[in-house]
Each structure stands twice: as structure tokens, then as C-alpha cells.
Tab-separated table of C-alpha atoms and ligand atoms in Angstrom:
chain	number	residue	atom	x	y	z
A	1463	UNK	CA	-15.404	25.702	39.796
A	1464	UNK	CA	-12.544	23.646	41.551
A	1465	UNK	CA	-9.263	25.609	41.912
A	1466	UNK	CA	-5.754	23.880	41.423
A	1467	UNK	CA	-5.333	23.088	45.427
A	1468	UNK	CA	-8.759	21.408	45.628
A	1469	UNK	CA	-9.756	24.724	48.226
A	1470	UNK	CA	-12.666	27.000	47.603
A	1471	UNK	CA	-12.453	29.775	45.414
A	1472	UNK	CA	-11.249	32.978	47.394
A	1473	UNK	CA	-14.459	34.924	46.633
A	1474	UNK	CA	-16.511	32.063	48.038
A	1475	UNK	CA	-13.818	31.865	51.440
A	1476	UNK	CA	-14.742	35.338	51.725
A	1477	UNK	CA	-18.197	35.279	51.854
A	1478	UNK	CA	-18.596	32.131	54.038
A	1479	UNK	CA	-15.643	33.698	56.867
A	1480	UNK	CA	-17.219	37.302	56.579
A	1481	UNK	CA	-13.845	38.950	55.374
A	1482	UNK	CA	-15.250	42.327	54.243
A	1483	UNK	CA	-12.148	44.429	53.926
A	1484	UNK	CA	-11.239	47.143	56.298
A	1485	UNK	CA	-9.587	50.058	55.339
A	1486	UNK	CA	-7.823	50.735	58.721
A	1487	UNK	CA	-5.571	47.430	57.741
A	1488	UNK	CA	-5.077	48.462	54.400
A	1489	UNK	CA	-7.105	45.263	53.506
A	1490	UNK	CA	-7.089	44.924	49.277
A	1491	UNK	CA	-7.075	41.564	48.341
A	1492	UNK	CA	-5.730	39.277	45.959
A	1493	UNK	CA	-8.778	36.692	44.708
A	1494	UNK	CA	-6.972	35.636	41.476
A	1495	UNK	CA	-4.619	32.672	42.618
A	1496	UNK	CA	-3.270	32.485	39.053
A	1497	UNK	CA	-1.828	36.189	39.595
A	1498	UNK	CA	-0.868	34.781	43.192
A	1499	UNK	CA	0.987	32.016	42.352
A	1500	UNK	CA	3.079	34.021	39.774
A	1501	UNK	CA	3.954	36.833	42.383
A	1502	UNK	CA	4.923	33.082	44.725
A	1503	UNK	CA	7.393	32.239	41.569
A	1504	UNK	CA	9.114	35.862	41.551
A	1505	UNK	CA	10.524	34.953	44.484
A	1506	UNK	CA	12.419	32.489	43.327
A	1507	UNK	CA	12.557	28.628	44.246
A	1508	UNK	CA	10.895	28.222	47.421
A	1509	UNK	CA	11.336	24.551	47.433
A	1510	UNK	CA	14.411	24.412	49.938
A	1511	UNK	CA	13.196	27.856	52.094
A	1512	UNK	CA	11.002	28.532	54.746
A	1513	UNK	CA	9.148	31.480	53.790
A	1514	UNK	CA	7.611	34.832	56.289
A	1515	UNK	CA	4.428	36.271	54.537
A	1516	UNK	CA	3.337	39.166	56.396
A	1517	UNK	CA	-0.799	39.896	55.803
A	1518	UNK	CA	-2.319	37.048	54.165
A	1519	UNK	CA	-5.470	38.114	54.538
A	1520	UNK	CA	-8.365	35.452	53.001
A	1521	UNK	CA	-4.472	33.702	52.184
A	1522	UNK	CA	-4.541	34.258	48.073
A	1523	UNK	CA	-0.618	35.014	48.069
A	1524	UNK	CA	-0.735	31.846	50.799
A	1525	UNK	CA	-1.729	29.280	48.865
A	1526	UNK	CA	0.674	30.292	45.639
A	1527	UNK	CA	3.263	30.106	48.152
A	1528	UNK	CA	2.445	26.552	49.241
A	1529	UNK	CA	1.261	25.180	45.751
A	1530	UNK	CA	4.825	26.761	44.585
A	1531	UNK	CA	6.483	23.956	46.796
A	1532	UNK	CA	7.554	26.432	50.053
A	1533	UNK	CA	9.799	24.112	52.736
A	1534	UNK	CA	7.570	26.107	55.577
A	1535	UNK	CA	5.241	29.247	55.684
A	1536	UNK	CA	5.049	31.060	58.272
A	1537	UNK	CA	2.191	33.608	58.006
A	1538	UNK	CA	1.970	36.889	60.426
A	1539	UNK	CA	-2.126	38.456	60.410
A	1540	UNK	CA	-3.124	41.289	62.870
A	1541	UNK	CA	-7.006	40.269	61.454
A	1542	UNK	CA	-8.348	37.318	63.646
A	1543	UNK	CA	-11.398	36.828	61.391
A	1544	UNK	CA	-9.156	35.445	59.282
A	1545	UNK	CA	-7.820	32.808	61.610
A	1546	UNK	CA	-10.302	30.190	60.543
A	1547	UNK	CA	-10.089	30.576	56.613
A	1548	UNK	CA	-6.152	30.358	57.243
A	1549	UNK	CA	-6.480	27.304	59.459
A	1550	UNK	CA	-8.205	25.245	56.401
A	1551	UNK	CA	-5.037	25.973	54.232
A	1552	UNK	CA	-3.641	24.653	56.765
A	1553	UNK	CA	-5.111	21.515	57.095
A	1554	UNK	CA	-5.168	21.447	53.737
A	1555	UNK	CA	-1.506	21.428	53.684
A	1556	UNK	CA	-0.300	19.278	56.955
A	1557	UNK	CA	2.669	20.884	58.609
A	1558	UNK	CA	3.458	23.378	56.008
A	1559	UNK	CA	1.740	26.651	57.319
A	1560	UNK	CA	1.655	28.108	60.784
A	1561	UNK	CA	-0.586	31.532	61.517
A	1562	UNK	CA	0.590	33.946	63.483
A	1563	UNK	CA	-2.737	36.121	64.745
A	1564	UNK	CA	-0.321	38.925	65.732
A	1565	UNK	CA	0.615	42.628	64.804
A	1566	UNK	CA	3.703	42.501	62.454
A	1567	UNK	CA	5.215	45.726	63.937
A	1568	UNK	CA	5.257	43.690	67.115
A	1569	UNK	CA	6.585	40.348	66.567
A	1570	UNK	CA	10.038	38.973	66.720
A	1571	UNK	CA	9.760	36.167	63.848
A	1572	UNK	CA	13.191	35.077	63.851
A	1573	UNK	CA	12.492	32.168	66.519
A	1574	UNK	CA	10.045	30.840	63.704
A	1575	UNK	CA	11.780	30.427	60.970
A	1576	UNK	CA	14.960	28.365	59.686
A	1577	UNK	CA	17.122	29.810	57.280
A	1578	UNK	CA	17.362	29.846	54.422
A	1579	UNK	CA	14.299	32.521	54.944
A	1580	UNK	CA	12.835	34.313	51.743
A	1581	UNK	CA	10.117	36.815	52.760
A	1582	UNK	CA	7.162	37.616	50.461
A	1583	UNK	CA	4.370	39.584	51.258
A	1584	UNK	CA	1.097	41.674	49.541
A	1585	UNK	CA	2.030	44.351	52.236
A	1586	UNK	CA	-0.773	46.550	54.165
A	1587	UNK	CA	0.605	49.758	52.700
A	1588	UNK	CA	0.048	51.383	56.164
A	1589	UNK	CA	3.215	49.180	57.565
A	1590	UNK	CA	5.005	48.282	54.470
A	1591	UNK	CA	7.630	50.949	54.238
A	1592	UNK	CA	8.255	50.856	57.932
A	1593	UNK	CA	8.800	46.788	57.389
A	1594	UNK	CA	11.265	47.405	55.119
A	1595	UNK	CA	13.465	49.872	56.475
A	1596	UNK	CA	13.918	47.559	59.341
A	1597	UNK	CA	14.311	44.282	57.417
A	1598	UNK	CA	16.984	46.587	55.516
A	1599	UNK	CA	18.816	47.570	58.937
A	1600	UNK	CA	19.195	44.717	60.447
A	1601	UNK	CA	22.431	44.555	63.643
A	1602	UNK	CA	24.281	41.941	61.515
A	1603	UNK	CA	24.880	41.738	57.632
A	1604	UNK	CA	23.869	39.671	55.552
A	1605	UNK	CA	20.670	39.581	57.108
A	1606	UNK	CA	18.597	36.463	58.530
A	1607	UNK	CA	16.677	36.857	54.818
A	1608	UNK	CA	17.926	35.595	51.579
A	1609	UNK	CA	15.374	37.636	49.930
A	1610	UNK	CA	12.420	40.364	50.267
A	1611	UNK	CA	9.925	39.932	47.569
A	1612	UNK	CA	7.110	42.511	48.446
A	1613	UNK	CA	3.951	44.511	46.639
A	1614	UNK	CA	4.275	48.341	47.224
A	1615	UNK	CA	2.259	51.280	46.188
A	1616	UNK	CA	4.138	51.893	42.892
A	1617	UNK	CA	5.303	55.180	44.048
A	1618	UNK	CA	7.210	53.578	46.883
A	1619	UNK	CA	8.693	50.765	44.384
A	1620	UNK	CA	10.101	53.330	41.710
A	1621	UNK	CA	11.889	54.875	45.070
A	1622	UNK	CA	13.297	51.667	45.872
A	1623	UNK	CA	14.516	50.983	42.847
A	1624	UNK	CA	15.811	54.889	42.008
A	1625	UNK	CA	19.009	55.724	40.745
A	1626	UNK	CA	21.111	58.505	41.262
A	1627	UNK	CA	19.735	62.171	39.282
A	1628	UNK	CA	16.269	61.425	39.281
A	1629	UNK	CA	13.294	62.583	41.404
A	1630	UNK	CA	12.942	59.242	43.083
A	1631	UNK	CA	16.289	58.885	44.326
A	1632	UNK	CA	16.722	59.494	47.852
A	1633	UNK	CA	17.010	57.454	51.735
A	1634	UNK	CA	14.940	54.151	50.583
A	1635	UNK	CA	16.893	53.633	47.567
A	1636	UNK	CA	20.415	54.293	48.865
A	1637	UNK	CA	19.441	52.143	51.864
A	1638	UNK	CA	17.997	49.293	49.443
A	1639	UNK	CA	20.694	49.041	46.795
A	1640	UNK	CA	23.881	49.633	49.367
A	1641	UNK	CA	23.840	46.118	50.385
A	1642	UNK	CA	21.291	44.490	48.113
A	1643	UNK	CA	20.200	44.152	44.708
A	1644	UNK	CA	16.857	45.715	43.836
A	1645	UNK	CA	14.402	45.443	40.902
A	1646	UNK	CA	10.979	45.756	39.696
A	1647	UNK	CA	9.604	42.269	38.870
A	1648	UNK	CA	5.549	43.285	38.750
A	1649	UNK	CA	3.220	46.009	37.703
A	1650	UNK	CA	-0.332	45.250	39.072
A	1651	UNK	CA	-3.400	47.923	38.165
A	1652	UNK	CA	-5.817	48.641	40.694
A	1653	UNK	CA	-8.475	46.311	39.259
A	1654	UNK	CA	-6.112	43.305	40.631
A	1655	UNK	CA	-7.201	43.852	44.041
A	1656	UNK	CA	-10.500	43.613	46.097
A	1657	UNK	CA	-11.656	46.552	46.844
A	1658	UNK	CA	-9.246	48.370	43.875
A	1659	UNK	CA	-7.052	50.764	45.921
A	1660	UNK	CA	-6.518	54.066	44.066
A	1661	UNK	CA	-3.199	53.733	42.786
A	1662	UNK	CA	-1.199	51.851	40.703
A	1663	UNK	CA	1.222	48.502	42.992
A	1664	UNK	CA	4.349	46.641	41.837
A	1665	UNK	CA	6.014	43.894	43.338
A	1666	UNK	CA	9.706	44.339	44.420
A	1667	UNK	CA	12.509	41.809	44.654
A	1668	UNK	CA	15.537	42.394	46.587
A	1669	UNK	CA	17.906	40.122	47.637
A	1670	UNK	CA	20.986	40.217	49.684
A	1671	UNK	CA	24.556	40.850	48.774
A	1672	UNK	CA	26.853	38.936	51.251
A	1673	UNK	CA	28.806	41.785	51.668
A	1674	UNK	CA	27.809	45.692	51.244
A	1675	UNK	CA	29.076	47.064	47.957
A	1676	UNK	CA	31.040	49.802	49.940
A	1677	UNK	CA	32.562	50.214	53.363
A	1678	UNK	CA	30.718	52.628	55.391
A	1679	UNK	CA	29.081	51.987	59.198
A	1680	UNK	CA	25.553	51.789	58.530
A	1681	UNK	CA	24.701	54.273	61.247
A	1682	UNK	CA	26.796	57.274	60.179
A	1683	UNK	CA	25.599	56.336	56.226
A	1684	UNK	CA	22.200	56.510	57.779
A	1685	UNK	CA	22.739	59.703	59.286
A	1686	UNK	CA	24.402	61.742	56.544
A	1687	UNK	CA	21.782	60.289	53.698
A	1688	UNK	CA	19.252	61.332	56.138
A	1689	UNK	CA	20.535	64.718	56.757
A	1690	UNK	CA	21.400	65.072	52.489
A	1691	UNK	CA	17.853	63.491	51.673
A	1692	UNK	CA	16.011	65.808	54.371
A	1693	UNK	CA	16.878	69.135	52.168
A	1694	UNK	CA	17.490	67.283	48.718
A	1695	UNK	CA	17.363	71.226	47.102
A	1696	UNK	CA	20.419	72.453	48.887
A	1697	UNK	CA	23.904	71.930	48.516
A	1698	UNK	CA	25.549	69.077	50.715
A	1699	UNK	CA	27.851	71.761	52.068
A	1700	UNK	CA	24.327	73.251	53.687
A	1701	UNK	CA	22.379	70.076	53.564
A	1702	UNK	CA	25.081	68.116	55.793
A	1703	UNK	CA	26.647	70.831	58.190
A	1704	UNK	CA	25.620	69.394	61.138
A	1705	UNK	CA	26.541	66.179	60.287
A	1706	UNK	CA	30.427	66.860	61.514
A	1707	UNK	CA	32.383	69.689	61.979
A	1708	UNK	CA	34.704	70.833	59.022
A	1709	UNK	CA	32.050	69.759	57.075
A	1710	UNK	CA	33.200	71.019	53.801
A	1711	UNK	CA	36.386	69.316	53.842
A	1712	UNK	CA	35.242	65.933	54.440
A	1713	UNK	CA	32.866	66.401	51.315
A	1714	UNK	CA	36.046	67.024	49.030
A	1715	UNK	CA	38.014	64.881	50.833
A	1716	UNK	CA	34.965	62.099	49.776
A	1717	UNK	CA	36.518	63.297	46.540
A	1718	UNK	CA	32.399	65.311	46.220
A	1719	UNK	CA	32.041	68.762	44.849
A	1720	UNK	CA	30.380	70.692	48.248
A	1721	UNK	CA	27.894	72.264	45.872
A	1722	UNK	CA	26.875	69.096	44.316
A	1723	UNK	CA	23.058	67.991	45.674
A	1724	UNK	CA	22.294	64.416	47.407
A	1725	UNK	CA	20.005	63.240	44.651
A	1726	UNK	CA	23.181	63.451	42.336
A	1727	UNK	CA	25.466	61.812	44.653
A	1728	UNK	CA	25.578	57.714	43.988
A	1729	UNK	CA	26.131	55.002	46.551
A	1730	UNK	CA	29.325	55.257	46.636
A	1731	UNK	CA	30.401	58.827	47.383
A	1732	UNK	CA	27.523	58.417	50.277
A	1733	UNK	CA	29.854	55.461	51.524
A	1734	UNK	CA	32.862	57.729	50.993
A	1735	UNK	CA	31.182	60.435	53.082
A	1736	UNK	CA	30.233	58.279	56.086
A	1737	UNK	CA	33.957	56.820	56.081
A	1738	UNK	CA	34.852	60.355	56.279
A	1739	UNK	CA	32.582	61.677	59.170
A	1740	UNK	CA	34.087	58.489	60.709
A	1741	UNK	CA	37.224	59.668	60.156
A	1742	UNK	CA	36.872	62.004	63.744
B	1084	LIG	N1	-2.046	38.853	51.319
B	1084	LIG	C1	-3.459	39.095	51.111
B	1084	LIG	C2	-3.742	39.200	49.625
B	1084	LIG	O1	-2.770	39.298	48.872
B	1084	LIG	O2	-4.908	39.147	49.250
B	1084	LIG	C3	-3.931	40.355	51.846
B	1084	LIG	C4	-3.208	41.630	51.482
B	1084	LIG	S1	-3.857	43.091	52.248
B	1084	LIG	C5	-3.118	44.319	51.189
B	1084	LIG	C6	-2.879	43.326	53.722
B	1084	LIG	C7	-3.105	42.331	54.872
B	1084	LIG	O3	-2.247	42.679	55.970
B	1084	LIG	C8	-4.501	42.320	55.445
B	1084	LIG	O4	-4.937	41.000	55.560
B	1084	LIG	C9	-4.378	42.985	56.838
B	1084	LIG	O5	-5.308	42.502	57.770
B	1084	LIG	C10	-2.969	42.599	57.215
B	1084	LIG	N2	-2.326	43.520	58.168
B	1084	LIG	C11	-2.503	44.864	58.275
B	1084	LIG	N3	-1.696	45.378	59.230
B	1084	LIG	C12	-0.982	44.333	59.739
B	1084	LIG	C13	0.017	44.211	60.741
B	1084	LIG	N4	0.453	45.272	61.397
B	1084	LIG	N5	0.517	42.984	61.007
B	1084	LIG	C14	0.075	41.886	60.323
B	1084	LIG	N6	-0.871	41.941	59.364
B	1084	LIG	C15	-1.389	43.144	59.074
């Protein structure tokens, strides 16, 4: 049967290129391109954006991306037998796509792209958390990305999105939500993918604030959530001792109880915190 963009079915692309999926790349793919080109939309308009894809694989989440009208894709894959089913999307779409057959962790993208960038990727889930954290810490805010719209084990996306008193709270979310917004836009079941991983995935949307909610220097607010995540059952009088000394009085001064417990503690009083271990 034809498919929308006039290219073979992805079942049949994987059978003629040979793309049996390896599990040391965290390879589950995406062969429905109607469920593709609705995890392209969450993103947003990509009409007037060049877009980073990290992964594409047999290029599913590719194609949605390009059908959805994306100004320029540029497409990051550590698998080289997928070079040659990627280059026919390609050609199939002149000027539009360009394939990076590199290792993600590796690469500086930022010479390929123009902003505005969105990002939007069916992460291995090997590299995805890593990925984030440094798309999240970037030297300069707001970042080169407008937006991160990514699939994650749904474990990892309830963490993301976590807020303050439950078990999920902790590093990822504070570091997500302190100078973005961050929400839940997908649930997938295993049976999406090819092979079906395990567990349950969701797709996550964050996109940048211009400005972090509240002042704090992002590597002293990395190292006291750190430190308050890293024993999340004690106190933050124990939990952050080393942090500074007159530890104690800095947590008050945050205008924080010292026996209160990091996974209570919002945002905010984490900014408060940093501003006062900054204080000297
Ligand atoms: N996007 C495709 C889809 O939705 O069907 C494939 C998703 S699959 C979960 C993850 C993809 O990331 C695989 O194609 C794998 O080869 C690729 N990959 C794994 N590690 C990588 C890395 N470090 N850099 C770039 N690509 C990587």
C-alpha cells in the first residue's frame, strides 16, 4: 500500500536495508508513520524551524517531521546501516534532510543548525537522560533550542515532569522546570514500537522560558539539589552540610525549615538556597 510521502512502507525499508534492531543502541522502532507524524505535530509548527532529531533509525519520526513542513532536519545516527534508507528520504525530499552518521554524545550540532532550532527525538534510552541534562545546562540561557520534544521511558518522563512532595520529584525535574516549561504530551504502550521494549514511553515537551523563573547560578543550584536529591530521606540540615559552612543558617535564612526534606522543597526555595550558599 502507498504511504502519504509516496516512500515505502517502514516494514518493507526494513527488510530491504537489513535494519534488524540491536539492543546495544536501544534500537525500538517506530513503523506507524500515522503515530509519527502526530509525535512531529507535538512539537509544535515546524514550518519556520530547523529541526535536530537525534536516532532516526529506519527514519519513521523522520519523515513526520518532513511531511509536517520542517524548514531543515538535521538527523544525528550512530547506526551506518541506516545511512542508505535515510539517504532516500532524502532524495525524496531535496535539501530538506542532512544525516549525520555520528555518535550523538560526540557531536557538536550547533554549526548545523539555524535557529530557530526545535529538537525532537524517539531517544535510544541508553543516551536519552544524559542528552537532556546537557541540552538543559547549556553556558548561556535561553538556550540555542526553542524546544525539546522527546520519547522517554515513562518512568523518566513522570520525573521530568514531578512536582514538589511526590516520589518523582527530585534533580531532573528541578533542573527541567527551573528555566522551562515541562509537560506530558504522549503515552505510547510497548506494542507501538518494533521490537516492544518492556515498559511503558511518553513523549515530553519542554520549551524554554527566556528567562529562569528564579535567580540562582546554575552551578551552585546544581550542587545543592544534587547534594539534597543524593539523600532525599534526610533532613537538608544533614542532606546539605557540606554544601557551605553554617549550613543551617543559610537554610532559614532561604526562609526553609532545616528539618524539612528536598522532595518537599519547590523550585523556588532551591533558588533561594543557592543565592544563599552564594552569599560567601
Ligand atoms: N527514531 C527511530 C524511530 O522512532 O523508529 C528510532 C528510535 S530508536 C529508539 C533509537 C535510535 O537511536 C536508533 O536508531 C539507534 O541506532 C540510535 N542511536 C543509539 N545511540 C545513539 C547515539 N549515541 N547517537 C546517535 N544515535 C544513536
Amino acid at each position: 500500500m502507498p504511504t502519504i510521502d509516496g516512500l515505502p512502507p517502514l516494514r518493507e525499508v526494513i527488510s530491504t536495508h537489513g535494519l534488524s534492531a540491536k539492543k546495544t543502541l536501544g534500537q525500538n522502532f517506530l513503523l506507524d508513520l500515522n503515530l509519527t507524524a502526530k509525535i512531529a505535530r507535538s512539537a509544535g509548527d515546524l514550518t519556520g524551524s530547523d529541526v535536530l532529531e537525534v536516532g532516526p533509525g529506519p527514519g519513521g519520526l523522520t519523515r513526520g517531521l518532513l511531511a509536517e513542513g520542517a524548514r531543515h532536519v538535521v538527523a544525528i545516527e550512530k547506526d551506518s546501516r541506516c545511512m542508505p534508507a535515510l539517504a532516500e528520504i532524502s532524495a525524496a525530499y531535496p535539501g530538506k534532510l542532512d544525516v549525520l552518521n555520528e555518535d550523538a554524545l560526540a557531536i557538536d550540532w550547533t554549526a548545523h543548525l539555524t535557529p530557530p532550532i526545535k529538537v525532537v527525538a524517539n531517544l535510544p534510552y541508553n543516551v536519552g537522560t544524559e542528552l537532556l541534562v546537557r541540552w538543559l545546562t547549556p553556558k548561556v540561557w535561553p538556550p540555542l533550542w526553542q524546544s525539546l520534544t522527546l520519547m522517554f521511558q515513562r518512568e523518566v518522563a513522570d520525573r521530568i515532569v514531578a512536582q514538589p512532595g511526590s516520589k518523582a520529584y527530585g534533580r531532573l525535574a528541578v533542573l527541567a522546570q527551573w528555566r522551562s516549561t515541562a509537560k506530558i504530551v504522549m503515552s505510547l504502550p510497548p506494542e507501538a514500537f518494533t521490537p516492544p521494549p518492556k515498559i511503558h514511553s511518553a513523549v515530553v515537551h519542554i520549551e524554554a522560558l527566556p528567562a529562569p523563573r528564579f535567580e540562582a547560578d546554575p552551578a551552585i543550584l546544581s550542587r545543592v539539589v544534587a547534594a539534597g536529591f543524593n539523600q532525599r530521606r534526610k533532613m537538608l540540615r544533614a542532606a546539605l552540610k557540606g554544601v557551605a559552612p553554617d549550613m543551617e543558617d543559610r537554610i532559614v535564612a532561604a526562609g526553609l525549615n532545616p528539618t524539612d526534606r528536598a522532595e518537599t522543597i519547590p523550585i523556588e526555595g532551591f533558588c533561594a538556597l543557592a543565592r544563599q550558599v552564594a552569599a560567601g
